[in-house]
mmCIF file of C-alpha atoms in Angstrom:
data_model
loop_
_atom_site.group_PDB
_atom_site.id
_atom_site.type_symbol
_atom_site.label_atom_id
_atom_site.label_comp_id
_atom_site.label_asym_id
_atom_site.label_seq_id
_atom_site.Cartn_x
_atom_site.Cartn_y
_atom_site.Cartn_z
ATOM 1 C CA MET W 1 -11.371 2.453 7.603
ATOM 2 C CA GLY W 2 -12.783 2.907 4.106
ATOM 3 C CA PHE W 3 -9.073 2.784 2.648
ATOM 4 C CA TYR W 4 -8.464 -0.745 3.757
ATOM 5 C CA GLN W 5 -12.030 -1.855 2.670
ATOM 6 C CA VAL W 6 -11.049 -0.678 -1.057
ATOM 7 C CA HIS W 7 -7.843 -2.611 -0.502
ATOM 8 C CA GLN W 8 -9.438 -5.771 0.441
ATOM 9 C CA LYS W 9 -11.169 -5.666 -2.587
ATOM 10 C CA SER W 10 -8.490 -4.817 -5.000
ATOM 11 C CA SER W 11 -6.040 -6.601 -6.738
ATOM 12 C CA GLN W 12 -3.334 -5.811 -4.192
ATOM 13 C CA GLY W 13 -0.607 -6.406 -6.562
ATOM 14 C CA GLY W 14 1.530 -3.560 -8.032
ATOM 15 C CA ASN W 15 1.192 -0.209 -8.665
ATOM 16 C CA PRO W 16 -2.365 0.890 -9.052
ATOM 17 C CA ASP W 17 -3.323 2.220 -12.810
ATOM 18 C CA ALA W 18 -5.893 5.134 -13.160
ATOM 19 C CA LYS W 19 -9.176 3.075 -12.964
ATOM 20 C CA GLN W 20 -7.862 1.285 -9.323
ATOM 21 C CA ARG W 21 -6.773 4.768 -8.146
ATOM 22 C CA ALA W 22 -10.222 6.017 -8.881
ATOM 23 C CA LYS W 23 -11.417 3.693 -6.217
ATOM 24 C CA TYR W 24 -9.081 4.835 -3.400
ATOM 25 C CA GLU W 25 -9.722 8.568 -4.590
ATOM 26 C CA LEU W 26 -12.237 9.456 -1.449
ATOM 27 C CA TYR W 27 -9.753 7.884 0.808
ATOM 28 C CA ILE W 28 -6.198 9.285 -0.128
ATOM 29 C CA SER W 29 -4.688 12.564 0.180
ATOM 30 C CA PRO W 30 -4.239 14.562 -3.029
ATOM 31 C CA GLY W 31 -0.598 14.998 -2.500
ATOM 32 C CA LEU W 32 -0.541 10.769 -2.312
ATOM 33 C CA ASN W 33 -2.929 10.522 -5.508
ATOM 34 C CA LYS W 34 -0.575 12.621 -7.507
ATOM 35 C CA LEU W 35 2.540 10.199 -6.189
ATOM 36 C CA LEU W 36 0.732 7.029 -6.959
ATOM 37 C CA ALA W 37 -0.141 8.522 -10.679
ATOM 38 C CA ASP W 38 3.407 9.791 -11.197
ATOM 39 C CA SER W 39 4.702 6.260 -10.033
ATOM 40 C CA ASP W 40 2.381 4.937 -12.302
ATOM 41 C CA ALA W 41 3.778 6.794 -15.151
ATOM 42 C CA ALA W 42 7.496 5.956 -13.955
ATOM 43 C CA GLU W 43 6.210 2.279 -14.033
ATOM 44 C CA ALA W 44 5.040 2.663 -17.705
ATOM 45 C CA ARG W 45 8.316 4.430 -18.715
ATOM 46 C CA TYR W 46 10.495 1.547 -16.930
ATOM 47 C CA ALA W 47 8.461 -1.278 -18.718
ATOM 48 C CA LYS W 48 9.013 0.416 -22.266
ATOM 49 C CA ALA W 49 12.782 0.467 -21.539
ATOM 50 C CA ASN W 50 13.120 -2.766 -20.411
ATOM 51 C CA PRO W 51 10.793 -5.034 -22.101
ATOM 52 C CA ASP W 52 12.024 -8.128 -20.850
ATOM 53 C CA SER W 53 12.229 -7.045 -17.184
ATOM 54 C CA PRO W 54 9.634 -7.680 -14.325
ATOM 55 C CA PRO W 55 7.423 -4.665 -13.294
ATOM 56 C CA MET W 56 9.395 -2.381 -10.522
ATOM 57 C CA MET W 57 6.922 -2.921 -8.275
ATOM 58 C CA GLU W 58 5.226 -6.497 -7.726
ATOM 59 C CA GLY W 59 3.076 -7.581 -5.042
ATOM 60 C CA ASP W 60 0.990 -5.309 -2.350
ATOM 61 C CA LEU W 61 2.188 -1.855 -2.576
ATOM 62 C CA PHE W 62 0.294 -0.589 0.562
ATOM 63 C CA SER W 63 1.567 -3.068 3.106
ATOM 64 C CA PRO W 64 5.002 -4.949 3.521
ATOM 65 C CA ASN W 65 3.619 -8.329 2.942
ATOM 66 C CA PHE W 66 3.931 -9.452 -0.629
ATOM 67 C CA GLU W 67 0.588 -11.035 -0.998
ATOM 68 C CA GLY W 68 -1.274 -8.246 0.689
ATOM 69 C CA ILE W 69 -3.694 -8.191 3.774
ATOM 70 C CA SER W 70 -6.988 -10.529 4.533
ATOM 71 C CA SER W 71 -8.116 -8.600 7.264
ATOM 72 C CA PHE W 72 -7.421 -5.331 9.150
ATOM 73 C CA LYS W 73 -8.350 -3.930 12.838
ATOM 74 C CA VAL W 74 -8.079 -0.089 13.478
ATOM 75 C CA GLY W 75 -5.837 0.368 16.645
ATOM 76 C CA ALA W 76 -4.884 3.453 18.477
ATOM 77 C CA CYS W 77 -4.965 6.904 16.883
ATOM 78 C CA ILE W 78 -3.121 10.389 17.930
ATOM 79 C CA ALA W 79 -4.219 13.215 16.272
ATOM 80 C CA LYS W 80 -2.608 16.529 16.342
ATOM 81 C CA GLY W 81 -4.103 19.398 14.603
ATOM 82 C CA ALA W 82 -5.112 18.179 10.664
ATOM 83 C CA ALA W 83 -2.772 15.478 11.291
ATOM 84 C CA ALA W 84 -3.077 12.031 12.575
ATOM 85 C CA ARG W 85 -1.096 8.518 13.217
ATOM 86 C CA CYS W 86 -3.068 5.483 13.276
ATOM 87 C CA LYS W 87 -2.081 2.027 14.153
ATOM 88 C CA MET W 88 -3.419 -0.660 12.004
ATOM 89 C CA GLN W 89 -3.544 -4.200 12.870
ATOM 90 C CA LEU W 90 -3.196 -6.510 9.714
ATOM 91 C CA ARG W 91 -3.017 -10.067 8.978
ATOM 92 C CA TYR W 92 -2.540 -12.214 6.303
ATOM 93 C CA ALA W 93 -4.006 -15.678 6.167
ATOM 94 C CA ASP W 94 -4.068 -17.450 2.804
ATOM 95 C CA ALA W 95 -7.701 -18.320 1.523
ATOM 96 C CA HIS W 96 -6.459 -22.281 1.051
ATOM 97 C CA PRO W 97 -3.971 -22.638 3.775
ATOM 98 C CA ARG W 98 -1.756 -26.054 3.613
ATOM 99 C CA PRO W 99 -0.901 -27.202 7.410
ATOM 100 C CA GLN W 100 2.138 -25.345 7.548
ATOM 101 C CA ASP W 101 0.577 -21.875 6.469
ATOM 102 C CA LYS W 102 0.323 -20.007 9.534
ATOM 103 C CA PRO W 103 -1.449 -16.426 9.238
ATOM 104 C CA VAL W 104 1.145 -13.128 9.522
ATOM 105 C CA ASP W 105 0.134 -10.939 11.782
ATOM 106 C CA TRP W 106 1.762 -6.962 12.003
ATOM 107 C CA THR W 107 1.179 -3.689 12.796
ATOM 108 C CA ASP W 108 1.576 -0.460 10.081
ATOM 109 C CA THR W 109 1.327 3.106 11.332
ATOM 110 C CA VAL W 110 -0.925 5.003 8.629
ATOM 111 C CA THR W 111 -0.795 8.753 8.617
ATOM 112 C CA LEU W 112 -3.789 10.900 7.836
ATOM 113 C CA VAL W 113 -4.491 14.788 6.862
ATOM 114 C CA LYS W 114 -7.570 16.323 7.273
ATOM 115 C CA ASN W 115 -8.838 18.590 4.323
ATOM 116 C CA ALA W 116 -12.073 20.227 3.771
ATOM 117 C CA SER W 117 -13.388 16.578 2.518
ATOM 118 C CA GLY W 118 -12.000 15.013 5.725
ATOM 119 C CA TRP W 119 -9.589 12.451 6.940
ATOM 120 C CA ARG W 120 -7.541 10.811 3.927
ATOM 121 C CA VAL W 121 -4.498 8.614 4.187
ATOM 122 C CA ASP W 122 -1.217 10.205 3.470
ATOM 123 C CA ASP W 123 1.455 7.834 4.126
ATOM 124 C CA ILE W 124 1.772 4.372 5.535
ATOM 125 C CA ALA W 125 4.978 3.372 7.603
ATOM 126 C CA TYR W 126 5.453 -0.418 6.789
ATOM 127 C CA GLY W 127 5.616 -2.567 9.898
ATOM 128 C CA GLY W 128 6.663 -5.936 8.803
ATOM 129 C CA THR W 129 10.139 -7.246 9.998
ATOM 130 C CA TRP W 130 10.631 -9.798 7.540
ATOM 131 C CA ASP W 131 13.566 -9.442 4.811
ATOM 132 C CA PHE W 132 11.305 -9.797 1.847
ATOM 133 C CA GLY W 133 8.746 -6.929 1.129
ATOM 134 C CA ASN W 134 8.067 -3.099 1.471
ATOM 135 C CA HIS W 135 10.276 -1.466 4.158
ATOM 136 C CA GLY W 136 10.249 2.338 5.211
ATOM 137 C CA THR W 137 6.965 4.007 3.922
ATOM 138 C CA LEU W 138 4.449 4.117 0.932
ATOM 139 C CA LYS W 139 5.937 7.450 -0.123
ATOM 140 C CA GLY W 140 9.614 6.547 0.370
ATOM 141 C CA VAL W 141 8.814 3.464 -2.110
ATOM 142 C CA LEU W 142 6.880 5.587 -4.490
ATOM 143 C CA LYS W 143 9.812 8.246 -4.864
ATOM 144 C CA ASP W 144 12.310 5.489 -5.334
ATOM 145 C CA MET W 145 10.235 3.732 -7.890
ATOM 146 C CA ILE W 146 9.713 7.489 -9.892
ATOM 147 C CA ALA W 147 13.794 8.097 -9.416
ATOM 148 C CA ASN W 148 14.619 4.587 -10.700
ATOM 149 C CA ALA W 149 12.418 4.301 -13.735
ATOM 150 C CA GLY W 150 14.897 5.470 -16.188
ATOM 151 C CA LYS W 151 17.542 3.077 -14.836
#
């Protein structure tokens, strides 16, 4: 899946800016692209209003794992008309592990929509079960960032 290939080459940290979003554009829906742009603008407003605070989004936005992913495998996909859901088997393994570091495996569910250009990622349901990291869905996290930027 092209989306995850681009993701592996990205910084996997925080909200993607316009330059980073351009790399994803071929693989995401127009609606998700707009939401990412809106959340990037919200992040900028938040940073301006809270100059001594950390960014609203730190770590990997596109997975529940703060450090991101190091490998992926497309699992089962179910399509209904112009929508589909695919299970993505994801793994993070530290590039320089210590003996106590174990790889982390999980499964996210990617929602795809089909338009004139083909299938595009429209949302991600995070499958990580640990306390720290993203929970719910990518769109939900983005909407929360936008709503909370003025606080």
